[in-house]
PDB file of C-alpha atoms in Angstrom:
ATOM      1  CA  SER A   1     129.454  75.368 132.565  1.00  0.00           C
ATOM      2  CA  GLN A   2     127.242  77.967 133.140  1.00  0.00           C
ATOM      3  CA  LEU A   3     129.061  80.686 130.964  1.00  0.00           C
ATOM      4  CA  GLN A   4     129.203  77.602 128.169  1.00  0.00           C
ATOM      5  CA  ASP A   5     125.485  77.585 128.265  1.00  0.00           C
ATOM      6  CA  VAL A   6     124.816  81.533 128.385  1.00  0.00           C
ATOM      7  CA  GLN A   7     127.438  81.524 125.285  1.00  0.00           C
ATOM      8  CA  GLU A   8     125.104  79.028 123.392  1.00  0.00           C
ATOM      9  CA  LEU A   9     122.060  80.460 124.396  1.00  0.00           C
ATOM     10  CA  LEU A  10     123.715  84.047 123.028  1.00  0.00           C
ATOM     11  CA  GLN A  11     124.626  82.094 119.606  1.00  0.00           C
ATOM     12  CA  GLU A  12     121.155  80.715 119.346  1.00  0.00           C
ATOM     13  CA  GLU A  13     119.419  83.993 120.014  1.00  0.00           C
ATOM     14  CA  THR A  14     122.306  85.708 117.690  1.00  0.00           C
ATOM     15  CA  ARG A  15     120.995  82.728 114.857  1.00  0.00           C
ATOM     16  CA  GLN A  16     117.354  83.151 115.408  1.00  0.00           C
ATOM     17  CA  LYS A  17     117.408  86.937 115.199  1.00  0.00           C
ATOM     18  CA  LEU A  18     119.443  87.145 111.927  1.00  0.00           C
ATOM     19  CA  SER A  19     117.038  84.266 110.349  1.00  0.00           C
ATOM     20  CA  LEU A  20     114.238  86.901 111.876  1.00  0.00           C
ATOM     21  CA  ASN A  21     116.016  89.647 110.141  1.00  0.00           C
ATOM     22  CA  THR A  22     116.415  87.807 106.807  1.00  0.00           C
ATOM     23  CA  ARG A  23     112.623  86.872 107.190  1.00  0.00           C
ATOM     24  CA  LEU A  24     112.077  90.554 107.834  1.00  0.00           C
ATOM     25  CA  ARG A  25     114.058  91.425 104.687  1.00  0.00           C
ATOM     26  CA  GLN A  26     111.959  88.957 102.189  1.00  0.00           C
ATOM     27  CA  LEU A  27     108.769  90.530 103.836  1.00  0.00           C
ATOM     28  CA  GLU A  28     109.311  93.453 102.942  1.00  0.00           C
ATOM     29  CA  ASP A  29     110.424  92.691  99.429  1.00  0.00           C
ATOM     30  CA  GLU A  30     107.257  91.078  99.429  1.00  0.00           C
ATOM     31  CA  GLN A  31     105.709  93.973 100.584  1.00  0.00           C
ATOM     32  CA  ASN A  32     107.344  96.341  97.830  1.00  0.00           C
ATOM     33  CA  ASN A  33     106.521  93.923  95.427  1.00  0.00           C
ATOM     34  CA  LEU A  34     103.055  93.387  96.161  1.00  0.00           C
ATOM     35  CA  LYS A  35     102.494  97.269  96.409  1.00  0.00           C
ATOM     36  CA  GLU A  36     104.172  97.501  93.368  1.00  0.00           C
ATOM     37  CA  GLN A  37     101.401  95.116  91.637  1.00  0.00           C
ATOM     38  CA  LEU A  38      98.705  96.738  93.469  1.00  0.00           C
ATOM     39  CA  GLU A  39      99.672 100.416  91.906  1.00  0.00           C
ATOM     40  CA  GLU A  40      99.498  98.347  88.341  1.00  0.00           C
ATOM     41  CA  GLU A  41      96.222  96.908  89.248  1.00  0.00           C
ATOM     42  CA  GLU A  42      95.006 100.137  90.264  1.00  0.00           C
ATOM     43  CA  GLU A  43      96.163 101.554  86.621  1.00  0.00           C
ATOM     44  CA  ALA A  44      94.833  98.645  84.763  1.00  0.00           C
ATOM     45  CA  LYS A  45      91.044  99.623  86.761  1.00  0.00           C
ATOM     46  CA  LYS A  46      92.248 103.521  85.789  1.00  0.00           C
ATOM     47  CA  ASN A  47      92.194 102.748  82.331  1.00  0.00           C
ATOM     48  CA  VAL A  48      89.413 100.077  82.637  1.00  0.00           C
ATOM     49  CA  GLU A  49      87.066 103.024  83.905  1.00  0.00           C
ATOM     50  CA  ARG A  50      88.561 105.510  81.240  1.00  0.00           C
ATOM     51  CA  GLN A  51      87.461 102.874  78.442  1.00  0.00           C
ATOM     52  CA  LEU A  52      83.971 102.303  80.024  1.00  0.00           C
ATOM     53  CA  GLN A  53      83.347 106.029  79.960  1.00  0.00           C
ATOM     54  CA  SER A  54      84.437 105.785  76.263  1.00  0.00           C
ATOM     55  CA  VAL A  55      82.098 103.162  75.556  1.00  0.00           C
ATOM     56  CA  GLN A  56      79.420 104.993  76.885  1.00  0.00           C
ATOM     57  CA  ALA A  57      79.806 108.486  75.126  1.00  0.00           C
ATOM     58  CA  GLN A  58      80.092 106.229  72.155  1.00  0.00           C
ATOM     59  CA  LEU A  59      76.387 104.493  73.171  1.00  0.00           C
ATOM     60  CA  ALA A  60      74.916 108.126  73.656  1.00  0.00           C
ATOM     61  CA  ASP A  61      76.480 108.909  70.156  1.00  0.00           C
ATOM     62  CA  VAL A  62      75.007 105.997  68.496  1.00  0.00           C
ATOM     63  CA  LYS A  63      70.876 106.853  70.610  1.00  0.00           C
ATOM     64  CA  LYS A  64      71.628 110.167  69.609  1.00  0.00           C
ATOM     65  CA  LYS A  65      72.116 109.122  65.728  1.00  0.00           C
ATOM     66  CA  VAL A  66      69.624 106.767  65.980  1.00  0.00           C
ATOM     67  CA  GLU A  67      67.007 109.756  67.154  1.00  0.00           C
ATOM     68  CA  GLN A  68      68.524 112.017  64.137  1.00  0.00           C
ATOM     69  CA  ASP A  69      68.026 109.347  61.443  1.00  0.00           C
ATOM     70  CA  ALA A  70      64.488 108.702  62.029  1.00  0.00           C
ATOM     71  CA  GLY A  71      63.861 111.241  59.822  1.00  0.00           C
ATOM     72  CA  SER A  72      63.369 109.208  56.260  1.00  0.00           C
ATOM     73  CA  LEU A  73      61.557 106.078  56.901  1.00  0.00           C
ATOM     74  CA  GLU A  74      63.707 104.206  54.506  1.00  0.00           C
ATOM     75  CA  SER A  75      66.603 105.455  55.790  1.00  0.00           C
ATOM     76  CA  ALA A  76      65.714 105.485  58.947  1.00  0.00           C
ATOM     77  CA  GLU A  77      65.473 101.385  58.951  1.00  0.00           C
ATOM     78  CA  GLU A  78      68.556 101.160  57.076  1.00  0.00           C
ATOM     79  CA  GLY A  79      70.240 103.411  59.490  1.00  0.00           C
ATOM     80  CA  LYS A  80      68.120 101.597  62.592  1.00  0.00           C
ATOM     81  CA  LYS A  81      69.648  98.222  61.801  1.00  0.00           C
ATOM     82  CA  ARG A  82      73.134  99.559  61.304  1.00  0.00           C
ATOM     83  CA  LEU A  83      72.676 101.438  64.992  1.00  0.00           C
ATOM     84  CA  GLN A  84      71.626  98.205  66.680  1.00  0.00           C
ATOM     85  CA  ARG A  85      74.419  96.474  65.427  1.00  0.00           C
ATOM     86  CA  ASP A  86      76.519  99.071  66.677  1.00  0.00           C
ATOM     87  CA  LEU A  87      74.902  99.419  70.204  1.00  0.00           C
ATOM     88  CA  GLU A  88      75.043  95.476  70.061  1.00  0.00           C
ATOM     89  CA  SER A  89      78.623  96.127  69.713  1.00  0.00           C
ATOM     90  CA  THR A  90      78.790  98.903  72.010  1.00  0.00           C
ATOM     91  CA  ASN A  91      76.971  97.116  74.611  1.00  0.00           C
ATOM     92  CA  GLN A  92      79.223  93.515  74.537  1.00  0.00           C
ATOM     93  CA  ARG A  93      81.971  95.725  74.570  1.00  0.00           C
ATOM     94  CA  LEU A  94      80.638  97.730  77.439  1.00  0.00           C
ATOM     95  CA  GLU A  95      79.986  94.166  79.288  1.00  0.00           C
ATOM     96  CA  GLU A  96      83.516  93.330  78.357  1.00  0.00           C
ATOM     97  CA  LYS A  97      84.828  96.252  80.163  1.00  0.00           C
ATOM     98  CA  CYS A  98      82.227  95.693  83.115  1.00  0.00           C
ATOM     99  CA  ALA A  99      83.685  91.648  83.665  1.00  0.00           C
ATOM    100  CA  ALA A 100      87.324  92.996  83.502  1.00  0.00           C
ATOM    101  CA  PHE A 101      86.252  95.916  86.190  1.00  0.00           C
ATOM    102  CA  ASP A 102      85.397  93.067  88.212  1.00  0.00           C
ATOM    103  CA  LYS A 103      87.958  91.379  87.961  1.00  0.00           C
ATOM    104  CA  LEU A 104      90.084  93.968  88.584  1.00  0.00           C
ATOM    105  CA  ASP A 105      88.485  94.774  91.775  1.00  0.00           C
ATOM    106  CA  LYS A 106      88.644  91.401  92.875  1.00  0.00           C
ATOM    107  CA  THR A 107      92.508  91.239  92.742  1.00  0.00           C
ATOM    108  CA  LYS A 108      92.564  94.710  93.910  1.00  0.00           C
ATOM    109  CA  THR A 109      90.914  93.884  97.505  1.00  0.00           C
ATOM    110  CA  ARG A 110      92.875  90.172  97.009  1.00  0.00           C
ATOM    111  CA  LEU A 111      96.284  92.172  97.019  1.00  0.00           C
ATOM    112  CA  GLN A 112      95.350  94.574  99.564  1.00  0.00           C
ATOM    113  CA  GLN A 113      94.612  91.672 101.945  1.00  0.00           C
ATOM    114  CA  GLU A 114      97.645  90.050 101.148  1.00  0.00           C
ATOM    115  CA  LEU A 115      99.079  93.083 101.958  1.00  0.00           C
ATOM    116  CA  ASP A 116      97.655  93.919 105.238  1.00  0.00           C
ATOM    117  CA  ASP A 117      98.527  90.285 106.041  1.00  0.00           C
ATOM    118  CA  LEU A 118     101.958  91.085 105.011  1.00  0.00           C
ATOM    119  CA  LEU A 119     102.274  93.849 107.127  1.00  0.00           C
ATOM    120  CA  VAL A 120     100.409  92.339 110.401  1.00  0.00           C
ATOM    121  CA  ASP A 121     103.503  89.351 109.931  1.00  0.00           C
ATOM    122  CA  GLN A 122     105.919  92.405 109.598  1.00  0.00           C
ATOM    123  CA  ASP A 123     104.896  94.365 112.657  1.00  0.00           C
ATOM    124  CA  HIS A 124     105.065  90.309 114.656  1.00  0.00           C
ATOM    125  CA  LEU A 125     108.509  89.776 113.611  1.00  0.00           C
ATOM    126  CA  ARG A 126     109.467  93.528 114.408  1.00  0.00           C
ATOM    127  CA  GLN A 127     108.354  92.594 117.801  1.00  0.00           C
ATOM    128  CA  ILE A 128     110.242  89.147 118.016  1.00  0.00           C
ATOM    129  CA  VAL A 129     113.678  91.243 117.025  1.00  0.00           C
ATOM    130  CA  SER A 130     113.375  93.913 119.482  1.00  0.00           C
ATOM    131  CA  ASN A 131     112.336  91.566 121.943  1.00  0.00           C
ATOM    132  CA  LEU A 132     115.482  89.329 120.994  1.00  0.00           C
ATOM    133  CA  GLU A 133     117.677  92.254 120.807  1.00  0.00           C
ATOM    134  CA  LYS A 134     116.418  93.279 124.479  1.00  0.00           C
ATOM    135  CA  LYS A 135     117.107  89.555 125.800  1.00  0.00           C
ATOM    136  CA  GLN A 136     120.450  90.035 124.099  1.00  0.00           C
ATOM    137  CA  LYS A 137     121.450  93.126 125.995  1.00  0.00           C
ATOM    138  CA  LYS A 138     120.818  91.702 129.121  1.00  0.00           C
ATOM    139  CA  PHE A 139     123.421  89.097 128.708  1.00  0.00           C
TER     140      PHE A 139
END
């Protein structure tokens, strides 16, 4: 009877260990997926930053053109209107890029938090598995 109890306990611990190992593998897979997603988001953020720099350079060029075209009043007025439209368009694109950048930054922060939570869960599960293995070795 005592032997049977010990065997049942051992079987239950083995089932728990298998279950925890499966959950650990799932968490590791999820962690890898989140890392990949985080890398993709960081790459997208870098792209937005490059585009933002490009838009800022275009904006500087537009401002420079406005100053250069101010020579003659008639052409300056026409150029000013055209460049003002370009400037507004560029500012709109800049705002869109800034909004996209903020969204990516928030996503990155959320993904980093999820990754940190998964790492804590993973460490906890590893500790449980280790404790179960120690118990199993005692039998």
